[in-house]
Amino acid sequence: MLYPRRRAVNPPERRAEEKMPTLWFLLVALMLVAYVVLDGFDLGIGAIYKLVATSRDERALVRRTIGPVWDANEVWLLAAGGTLYFAFPQLYASSFSGFYLPLMLVLWLLIGRALGLELRGHFGDDLIGDACDTIFMISSLLLTVILGAALGNVVRGVPLDADGYFFLPLWTNFRPGRDPGVLDWYTVLCGVVALVALGTHGAHYLALRTTGEVNVRARRIGHLGTRLLPLLTFASLVATLIVRPSVSDNFRDHPAGLLLPAAVAASLVAMELAARRGREQRAFLASGAYLICMLGGAAFALYPVLLPSSDDPTRSLTLTTSATGSYALRVALAWWLVALALVVGTFLHLYRTFRGKLTAATGEGYH
Amino acid sequence: MDSALVVHRLHFAFTATFHYLFPQLTMGLAPLIVICKLLAIRHPERGYAEAARLLGRLFAINFVFGVVTGVPMEFQFGTNWARFSRFAGGVIGQTLAMEGMFAFFLESTFLGLFLFGERRLSPRAHLLSAVAVFLGSWLSGYFIVATDAWMQHPVGYTAAADGSVQLVSLSALLLNRWAFWQYLHTMGGAAVTGAFAVAGLGAYYLLRAKPDDDQRISAALLRTGVLAAAIASLWQLFPSGDRQGQLVTENQPATLAAMEGLFVTQPNAPLVLIGQPNTDEGRIDNTVEVPSVLSVLSYRHWNAEVKGLDAFPADERPDNIGLLYYSYHLMVGLGTIFVALMGLALLWLVRGRLTQSRPLLWALVLAVPLPYIANTAGWITAEIGRQPWLVYGLMRTAAGTSHRVSAGNGLFSLIGFMGLYVLLAIAFVLLMTRTIVRGPAEVSEHALPPPASGEPAGAES
């Protein structure tokens, strides 16, 4: 089936036509940011799990900090996916089939992670429990890397065909130029940044929720990550400008956008100061702000492109070519806002119920 | 069929079939847990609170498997069915997004409170969190069924210039007549699975109990399960099953013909009870049939003419008539057996003799897997029955796959899922068995108060 590109329209008309898709672009971006900030800390805790907790008791403590909330956090991914699906069906179809292989890996890792975390207590066996711990840690760690690499792929662009589809192998020659794979030096760098950023985010959260040895180690890992991040952030910025010079266009046209990279730098400074002075809550909030501004910067640089073509800019999937009809976008706004209010309410309630510091001895029986 | 199409169809069929083993118990158990908790307020000494806690444990294990096997379903719309998603995503994405926003959040946030909060929350708040989990899971079911119902019976859309379909009426999508009956039938099926599991669990504990054991928890499970199973089983035959059949008759006549194994258009069409469809020769072999009953069931008239497969061109008939015929007959056959078994059990329960009837208790234990088969057969009937259409009358299945994902790459993940799900199945059986075998003793932290005088342990109400 052929999907002819919509004809170019006059600027004023186009602005009206882009309003709804732009709004939904922002809402989907908001949900993805919520996912990265919320599920990010439990993914990050998973990635540093055995470093931060060496004994079985300590690991049980770590699990109790995320046990009641991780599943709700992960739902942001599914809700964002569903929202992306109905608002930008063409983008969903093209990117999910094009990133087929890495997404299958993501699915298996999500399954492994959930089972490793949720089932270990039901087995009631230390050996199986240790195996579950390893599965949980490895799948969390790989997920952070793949999430980072995925963002790297979107920024770098993919070889879209005339119908707007593509298929990427997992790797080819590890170079981002012609004939790219999911993994190349640039996307792997993005993966490493994500691993360190989320590991640090998780460590700050863990420090906030624990006492004793785990707290000390979480602070130490959090501080180490905080020191690594400026370097990695700078490296990824330079690499992005090399791989895709056009990312600076939007910043040149709308200099106000430069506030975002400035905020990234500010959050890094705040994180360092907070970590140095042992201000746990501030460090966690700063790493949250860092993630929000990094993702916000990426979204700002891409707009109005959703998925850039790596070799022919006219083939890039944009807001207007990917969005569904305006009725669907308008009517969805009504129920979406209601749902969001409910979601925020239940999240506040959930986090209020399970708040405060936990110690290895206190046993609200989370396995 | 080219092999990529086969791989993508198998991919979805396998992961969906495996997935639905879990939500049917989730949705079936959730209301029963709420009922047990409510009964526990009224009759604190009858073991309902402990029964609810035990069911909650099984529910938690089952829920995890439902969640982890459910995530791949949403992904596969894009990964394996990209052209379908581009075509219909603007419509069905709406209900899928609603599921994510309303139902998943409700379920997962309150599940955390329900499972970990019994000591932190007041009894009333804990009951409310159980109710929220119940509503969340049933709401989730509605959005999924509404999505499938649109594929069975598309409404509320318009064809756009780019070849896709776009939503013109959200209320038409949500209030699709097909969705209404399909939902009631699907939820009834889930209730059957949940109720059979609860009844079977109670029966198992009674069978293994020693004479002086406290049997109140077992009896509470048995009572709740048998009563719910009897109601739900009847509901599945009439009205929900009957009305679902009416919709198929009206809107998918070729599907009806294939389900019933009717090869030739005829008045006084018979209802085939047993027999093998011989698709080469166009007839049913070794038939046991009741004359005219299909005409009555379809059109409420003895000599109404029912269209056979010969009335439809070959490329508009379901492409797997054998599987469709068997899955439909298996579902209806099992449904009939359920009504008979639970009717009998209910009679014995009312007469106060069920707890002593070992053969009947054994039958209840052995019947636990059967609703799973019936539910699976039901979904195969619905989905194979829709073929060769992906969206009935609008898009053929062959046109909806991800054409850039080759058969080889599809097979890679299909084999991966098969391996992973075998491990999952083993872990599930191990964990459920372990929790069930440990049984009620573990959940009654505070020993039950002694039974009121004059009421023997394990007595029926």
CSV table of N, CA, C and O in Angstrom, one decimal, chain B residues 373-448:
chain,number,residue,atom,x,y,z
B,373,ILE,N,-9.0,-24.7,29.0
B,373,ILE,CA,-9.1,-25.2,27.6
B,373,ILE,C,-10.3,-24.6,26.9
B,373,ILE,O,-10.2,-24.1,25.8
B,374,ALA,N,-11.4,-24.4,27.7
B,374,ALA,CA,-12.6,-23.8,27.0
B,374,ALA,C,-12.4,-22.4,26.7
B,374,ALA,O,-12.7,-21.9,25.6
B,375,ASN,N,-11.7,-21.6,27.5
B,375,ASN,CA,-11.4,-20.2,27.2
B,375,ASN,C,-10.5,-20.1,26.0
B,375,ASN,O,-10.7,-19.2,25.2
B,376,THR,N,-9.4,-20.9,26.0
B,376,THR,CA,-8.5,-20.9,24.9
B,376,THR,C,-9.2,-21.2,23.6
B,376,THR,O,-9.1,-20.6,22.6
B,377,ALA,N,-10.1,-22.3,23.6
B,377,ALA,CA,-10.8,-22.7,22.4
B,377,ALA,C,-11.7,-21.6,22.0
B,377,ALA,O,-11.9,-21.3,20.8
B,378,GLY,N,-12.3,-20.9,23.0
B,378,GLY,CA,-13.2,-19.7,22.6
B,378,GLY,C,-12.5,-18.6,21.9
B,378,GLY,O,-13.0,-18.1,20.8
B,379,TRP,N,-11.3,-18.3,22.3
B,379,TRP,CA,-10.5,-17.3,21.6
B,379,TRP,C,-10.0,-17.7,20.3
B,379,TRP,O,-10.0,-16.9,19.3
B,380,ILE,N,-9.7,-19.0,20.1
B,380,ILE,CA,-9.3,-19.5,18.8
B,380,ILE,C,-10.5,-19.4,17.9
B,380,ILE,O,-10.4,-19.0,16.7
B,381,THR,N,-11.7,-19.8,18.4
B,381,THR,CA,-12.9,-19.6,17.6
B,381,THR,C,-13.1,-18.2,17.1
B,381,THR,O,-13.3,-18.0,15.9
B,382,ALA,N,-12.9,-17.2,18.0
B,382,ALA,CA,-13.1,-15.8,17.6
B,382,ALA,C,-12.1,-15.4,16.6
B,382,ALA,O,-12.4,-14.7,15.6
B,383,GLU,N,-10.8,-15.8,16.8
B,383,GLU,CA,-9.8,-15.2,16.0
B,383,GLU,C,-9.6,-16.0,14.6
B,383,GLU,O,-9.3,-15.4,13.6
B,384,ILE,N,-9.7,-17.3,14.7
B,384,ILE,CA,-9.6,-18.1,13.4
B,384,ILE,C,-10.9,-17.8,12.6
B,384,ILE,O,-10.9,-17.8,11.4
B,385,GLY,N,-12.0,-17.6,13.4
B,385,GLY,CA,-13.3,-17.3,12.7
B,385,GLY,C,-13.3,-16.0,11.9
B,385,GLY,O,-14.0,-15.9,11.0
B,386,ARG,N,-12.5,-15.1,12.3
B,386,ARG,CA,-12.4,-13.8,11.6
B,386,ARG,C,-11.7,-13.9,10.3
B,386,ARG,O,-11.8,-13.0,9.4
B,387,GLN,N,-10.8,-14.9,10.2
B,387,GLN,CA,-10.0,-15.1,9.0
B,387,GLN,C,-10.9,-15.2,7.7
B,387,GLN,O,-12.0,-15.7,7.9
B,388,PRO,N,-10.5,-14.8,6.5
B,388,PRO,CA,-9.1,-14.4,6.2
B,388,PRO,C,-8.9,-12.9,6.5
B,388,PRO,O,-8.0,-12.3,6.0
B,389,TRP,N,-9.8,-12.3,7.3
B,389,TRP,CA,-9.7,-10.9,7.6
B,389,TRP,C,-8.9,-10.6,8.9
B,389,TRP,O,-9.0,-11.3,9.8
B,390,LEU,N,-8.1,-9.5,8.8
B,390,LEU,CA,-7.5,-9.0,10.1
B,390,LEU,C,-8.5,-8.0,10.7
B,390,LEU,O,-8.8,-8.1,11.9
B,391,VAL,N,-9.0,-7.1,9.9
B,391,VAL,CA,-10.1,-6.3,10.3
B,391,VAL,C,-11.3,-6.7,9.3
B,391,VAL,O,-11.2,-6.5,8.1
B,392,TYR,N,-12.3,-7.2,9.9
B,392,TYR,CA,-13.4,-7.9,9.1
B,392,TYR,C,-13.9,-7.0,8.0
B,392,TYR,O,-14.4,-5.9,8.2
B,393,GLY,N,-13.7,-7.5,6.8
B,393,GLY,CA,-14.2,-6.8,5.6
B,393,GLY,C,-13.3,-5.6,5.1
B,393,GLY,O,-13.5,-5.1,4.1
B,394,LEU,N,-12.3,-5.2,5.9
B,394,LEU,CA,-11.5,-4.0,5.6
B,394,LEU,C,-10.0,-4.4,5.2
B,394,LEU,O,-9.5,-3.8,4.3
B,395,MET,N,-9.4,-5.3,6.0
B,395,MET,CA,-8.0,-5.6,5.7
B,395,MET,C,-7.8,-7.1,5.9
B,395,MET,O,-8.2,-7.6,6.9
B,396,ARG,N,-7.2,-7.7,4.9
B,396,ARG,CA,-6.8,-9.1,5.0
B,396,ARG,C,-5.6,-9.3,5.8
B,396,ARG,O,-4.7,-8.5,5.9
B,397,THR,N,-5.6,-10.4,6.5
B,397,THR,CA,-4.5,-10.7,7.4
B,397,THR,C,-3.1,-10.7,6.7
B,397,THR,O,-2.2,-10.1,7.3
B,398,ALA,N,-3.1,-11.2,5.5
B,398,ALA,CA,-1.8,-11.2,4.8
B,398,ALA,C,-1.3,-9.8,4.5
B,398,ALA,O,-0.1,-9.6,4.3
B,399,ALA,N,-2.2,-8.8,4.5
B,399,ALA,CA,-1.7,-7.4,4.2
B,399,ALA,C,-1.3,-6.6,5.4
B,399,ALA,O,-0.9,-5.5,5.3
B,400,GLY,N,-1.4,-7.3,6.6
B,400,GLY,CA,-1.1,-6.5,7.8
B,400,GLY,C,0.2,-6.7,8.5
B,400,GLY,O,0.6,-6.0,9.4
B,401,THR,N,1.0,-7.7,7.9
B,401,THR,CA,2.3,-8.0,8.6
B,401,THR,C,3.3,-6.9,8.5
B,401,THR,O,3.2,-6.0,7.7
B,402,SER,N,4.4,-7.0,9.2
B,402,SER,CA,5.6,-6.2,9.1
B,402,SER,C,6.4,-6.7,7.9
B,402,SER,O,7.1,-7.7,8.1
B,403,HIS,N,6.3,-6.1,6.7
B,403,HIS,CA,6.9,-6.7,5.6
B,403,HIS,C,8.4,-6.6,5.6
B,403,HIS,O,9.1,-7.3,4.9
B,404,ARG,N,9.0,-5.7,6.4
B,404,ARG,CA,10.4,-5.6,6.5
B,404,ARG,C,11.0,-6.6,7.5
B,404,ARG,O,12.2,-6.7,7.6
B,405,VAL,N,10.2,-7.2,8.2
B,405,VAL,CA,10.7,-8.3,9.2
B,405,VAL,C,10.6,-9.6,8.5
B,405,VAL,O,9.5,-10.1,8.2
B,406,SER,N,11.8,-10.2,8.2
B,406,SER,CA,11.8,-11.4,7.4
B,406,SER,C,11.3,-12.6,8.2
B,406,SER,O,11.3,-12.6,9.4
B,407,ALA,N,11.0,-13.7,7.5
B,407,ALA,CA,10.6,-15.0,8.2
B,407,ALA,C,11.7,-15.4,9.2
B,407,ALA,O,11.4,-15.8,10.3
B,408,GLY,N,12.9,-15.3,8.8
B,408,GLY,CA,14.0,-15.7,9.6
B,408,GLY,C,14.1,-14.9,10.9
B,408,GLY,O,14.3,-15.5,12.0
B,409,ASN,N,14.0,-13.6,10.8
B,409,ASN,CA,14.1,-12.8,12.0
B,409,ASN,C,12.9,-13.0,12.9
B,409,ASN,O,13.0,-13.0,14.1
B,410,GLY,N,11.7,-13.2,12.3
B,410,GLY,CA,10.5,-13.5,13.0
B,410,GLY,C,10.7,-14.9,13.8
B,410,GLY,O,10.3,-15.0,15.0
B,411,LEU,N,11.2,-15.8,13.1
B,411,LEU,CA,11.4,-17.2,13.7
B,411,LEU,C,12.4,-17.1,14.9
B,411,LEU,O,12.2,-17.8,15.9
B,412,PHE,N,13.4,-16.2,14.8
B,412,PHE,CA,14.3,-16.1,15.9
B,412,PHE,C,13.6,-15.7,17.2
B,412,PHE,O,13.8,-16.4,18.2
B,413,SER,N,12.7,-14.7,17.1
B,413,SER,CA,12.1,-14.3,18.4
B,413,SER,C,11.0,-15.3,18.7
B,413,SER,O,10.7,-15.5,19.9
B,414,LEU,N,10.3,-15.9,17.7
B,414,LEU,CA,9.3,-16.9,18.1
B,414,LEU,C,9.9,-18.1,18.9
B,414,LEU,O,9.4,-18.5,19.9
B,415,ILE,N,11.1,-18.6,18.4
B,415,ILE,CA,11.8,-19.7,19.1
B,415,ILE,C,12.2,-19.2,20.5
B,415,ILE,O,12.1,-19.9,21.5
B,416,GLY,N,12.7,-18.0,20.5
B,416,GLY,CA,13.1,-17.4,21.8
B,416,GLY,C,12.0,-17.4,22.8
B,416,GLY,O,12.1,-17.8,24.0
B,417,PHE,N,10.8,-16.9,22.3
B,417,PHE,CA,9.6,-16.9,23.2
B,417,PHE,C,9.2,-18.3,23.6
B,417,PHE,O,8.8,-18.5,24.8
B,418,MET,N,9.3,-19.2,22.7
B,418,MET,CA,8.9,-20.6,23.1
B,418,MET,C,9.8,-21.1,24.2
B,418,MET,O,9.3,-21.7,25.2
B,419,GLY,N,11.1,-20.9,24.1
B,419,GLY,CA,12.0,-21.4,25.1
B,419,GLY,C,11.7,-20.7,26.4
B,419,GLY,O,11.6,-21.3,27.5
B,420,LEU,N,11.6,-19.4,26.4
B,420,LEU,CA,11.4,-18.6,27.6
B,420,LEU,C,10.1,-19.0,28.3
B,420,LEU,O,10.0,-19.1,29.5
B,421,TYR,N,9.0,-19.2,27.5
B,421,TYR,CA,7.7,-19.5,28.1
B,421,TYR,C,7.7,-20.9,28.6
B,421,TYR,O,6.9,-21.2,29.5
B,422,VAL,N,8.5,-21.8,28.1
B,422,VAL,CA,8.6,-23.1,28.7
B,422,VAL,C,9.1,-23.0,30.2
B,422,VAL,O,8.6,-23.5,31.1
B,423,LEU,N,10.2,-22.2,30.3
B,423,LEU,CA,10.7,-21.9,31.6
B,423,LEU,C,9.7,-21.2,32.5
B,423,LEU,O,9.5,-21.6,33.7
B,424,LEU,N,9.0,-20.3,32.0
B,424,LEU,CA,7.9,-19.6,32.7
B,424,LEU,C,6.9,-20.6,33.2
B,424,LEU,O,6.4,-20.5,34.4
B,425,ALA,N,6.5,-21.5,32.3
B,425,ALA,CA,5.4,-22.5,32.7
B,425,ALA,C,5.9,-23.3,33.8
B,425,ALA,O,5.1,-23.6,34.8
B,426,ILE,N,7.2,-23.8,33.8
B,426,ILE,CA,7.7,-24.6,34.8
B,426,ILE,C,7.7,-23.8,36.2
B,426,ILE,O,7.2,-24.3,37.2
B,427,ALA,N,8.2,-22.6,36.1
B,427,ALA,CA,8.2,-21.8,37.3
B,427,ALA,C,6.8,-21.6,37.9
B,427,ALA,O,6.6,-21.7,39.1
B,428,PHE,N,5.9,-21.3,37.0
B,428,PHE,CA,4.5,-21.1,37.4
B,428,PHE,C,3.9,-22.3,38.2
B,428,PHE,O,3.4,-22.2,39.3
B,429,VAL,N,4.1,-23.5,37.5
B,429,VAL,CA,3.5,-24.7,38.1
B,429,VAL,C,4.2,-24.9,39.5
B,429,VAL,O,3.5,-25.3,40.5
B,430,LEU,N,5.5,-24.8,39.5
B,430,LEU,CA,6.3,-25.0,40.8
B,430,LEU,C,5.7,-24.1,41.9
B,430,LEU,O,5.4,-24.6,43.0
B,431,LEU,N,5.6,-22.8,41.6
B,431,LEU,CA,5.2,-21.9,42.6
B,431,LEU,C,3.8,-22.0,43.1
B,431,LEU,O,3.5,-22.0,44.3
B,432,MET,N,2.9,-22.3,42.1
B,432,MET,CA,1.5,-22.5,42.5
B,432,MET,C,1.4,-23.7,43.3
B,432,MET,O,0.7,-23.7,44.4
B,433,THR,N,2.0,-24.8,42.9
B,433,THR,CA,1.9,-26.1,43.6
B,433,THR,C,2.4,-25.9,45.1
B,433,THR,O,1.8,-26.3,46.0
B,434,ARG,N,3.6,-25.2,45.2
B,434,ARG,CA,4.2,-25.0,46.5
B,434,ARG,C,3.2,-24.2,47.4
B,434,ARG,O,3.0,-24.6,48.5
B,435,THR,N,2.7,-23.1,46.9
B,435,THR,CA,1.7,-22.3,47.7
B,435,THR,C,0.5,-23.1,48.0
B,435,THR,O,0.0,-23.0,49.2
B,436,ILE,N,0.0,-23.9,47.1
B,436,ILE,CA,-1.3,-24.6,47.3
B,436,ILE,C,-1.0,-25.7,48.4
B,436,ILE,O,-1.8,-25.9,49.3
B,437,VAL,N,0.1,-26.4,48.2
B,437,VAL,CA,0.4,-27.6,49.1
B,437,VAL,C,0.6,-27.1,50.5
B,437,VAL,O,0.1,-27.7,51.5
B,438,ARG,N,1.3,-26.0,50.7
B,438,ARG,CA,1.5,-25.4,52.0
B,438,ARG,C,0.1,-25.0,52.6
B,438,ARG,O,-0.1,-25.2,53.8
B,439,GLY,N,-0.7,-24.4,51.8
B,439,GLY,CA,-2.1,-24.3,52.1
B,439,GLY,C,-2.5,-23.3,53.2
B,439,GLY,O,-1.8,-22.4,53.5
B,440,PRO,N,-3.7,-23.6,53.7
B,440,PRO,CA,-4.3,-22.6,54.6
B,440,PRO,C,-3.5,-22.4,55.9
B,440,PRO,O,-3.6,-21.4,56.5
B,441,ALA,N,-2.8,-23.4,56.3
B,441,ALA,CA,-2.1,-23.3,57.6
B,441,ALA,C,-1.2,-22.1,57.6
B,441,ALA,O,-1.1,-21.4,58.6
B,442,GLU,N,-0.6,-21.8,56.5
B,442,GLU,CA,0.4,-20.7,56.4
B,442,GLU,C,-0.2,-19.4,56.5
B,442,GLU,O,0.4,-18.4,57.0
B,443,VAL,N,-1.5,-19.2,56.0
B,443,VAL,CA,-2.1,-17.9,56.0
B,443,VAL,C,-2.8,-17.5,57.3
B,443,VAL,O,-3.1,-16.3,57.5
B,444,SER,N,-3.1,-18.5,58.1
B,444,SER,CA,-3.8,-18.1,59.3
B,444,SER,C,-2.8,-17.8,60.4
B,444,SER,O,-2.5,-18.7,61.2
B,445,GLU,N,-2.3,-16.6,60.4
B,445,GLU,CA,-1.3,-16.2,61.4
B,445,GLU,C,-1.9,-16.2,62.8
B,445,GLU,O,-1.3,-16.8,63.7
B,446,HIS,N,-3.0,-15.6,62.9
B,446,HIS,CA,-3.7,-15.7,64.1
B,446,HIS,C,-4.7,-16.8,64.0
B,446,HIS,O,-5.5,-16.8,63.1
B,447,ALA,N,-4.6,-17.8,64.9
B,447,ALA,CA,-5.4,-19.0,64.7
B,447,ALA,C,-6.9,-18.5,64.8
B,447,ALA,O,-7.3,-17.5,65.5
B,448,LEU,N,-7.7,-19.2,64.0
B,448,LEU,CA,-9.1,-18.8,64.0
B,448,LEU,C,-9.7,-19.0,65.4
B,448,LEU,O,-9.3,-19.9,66.1
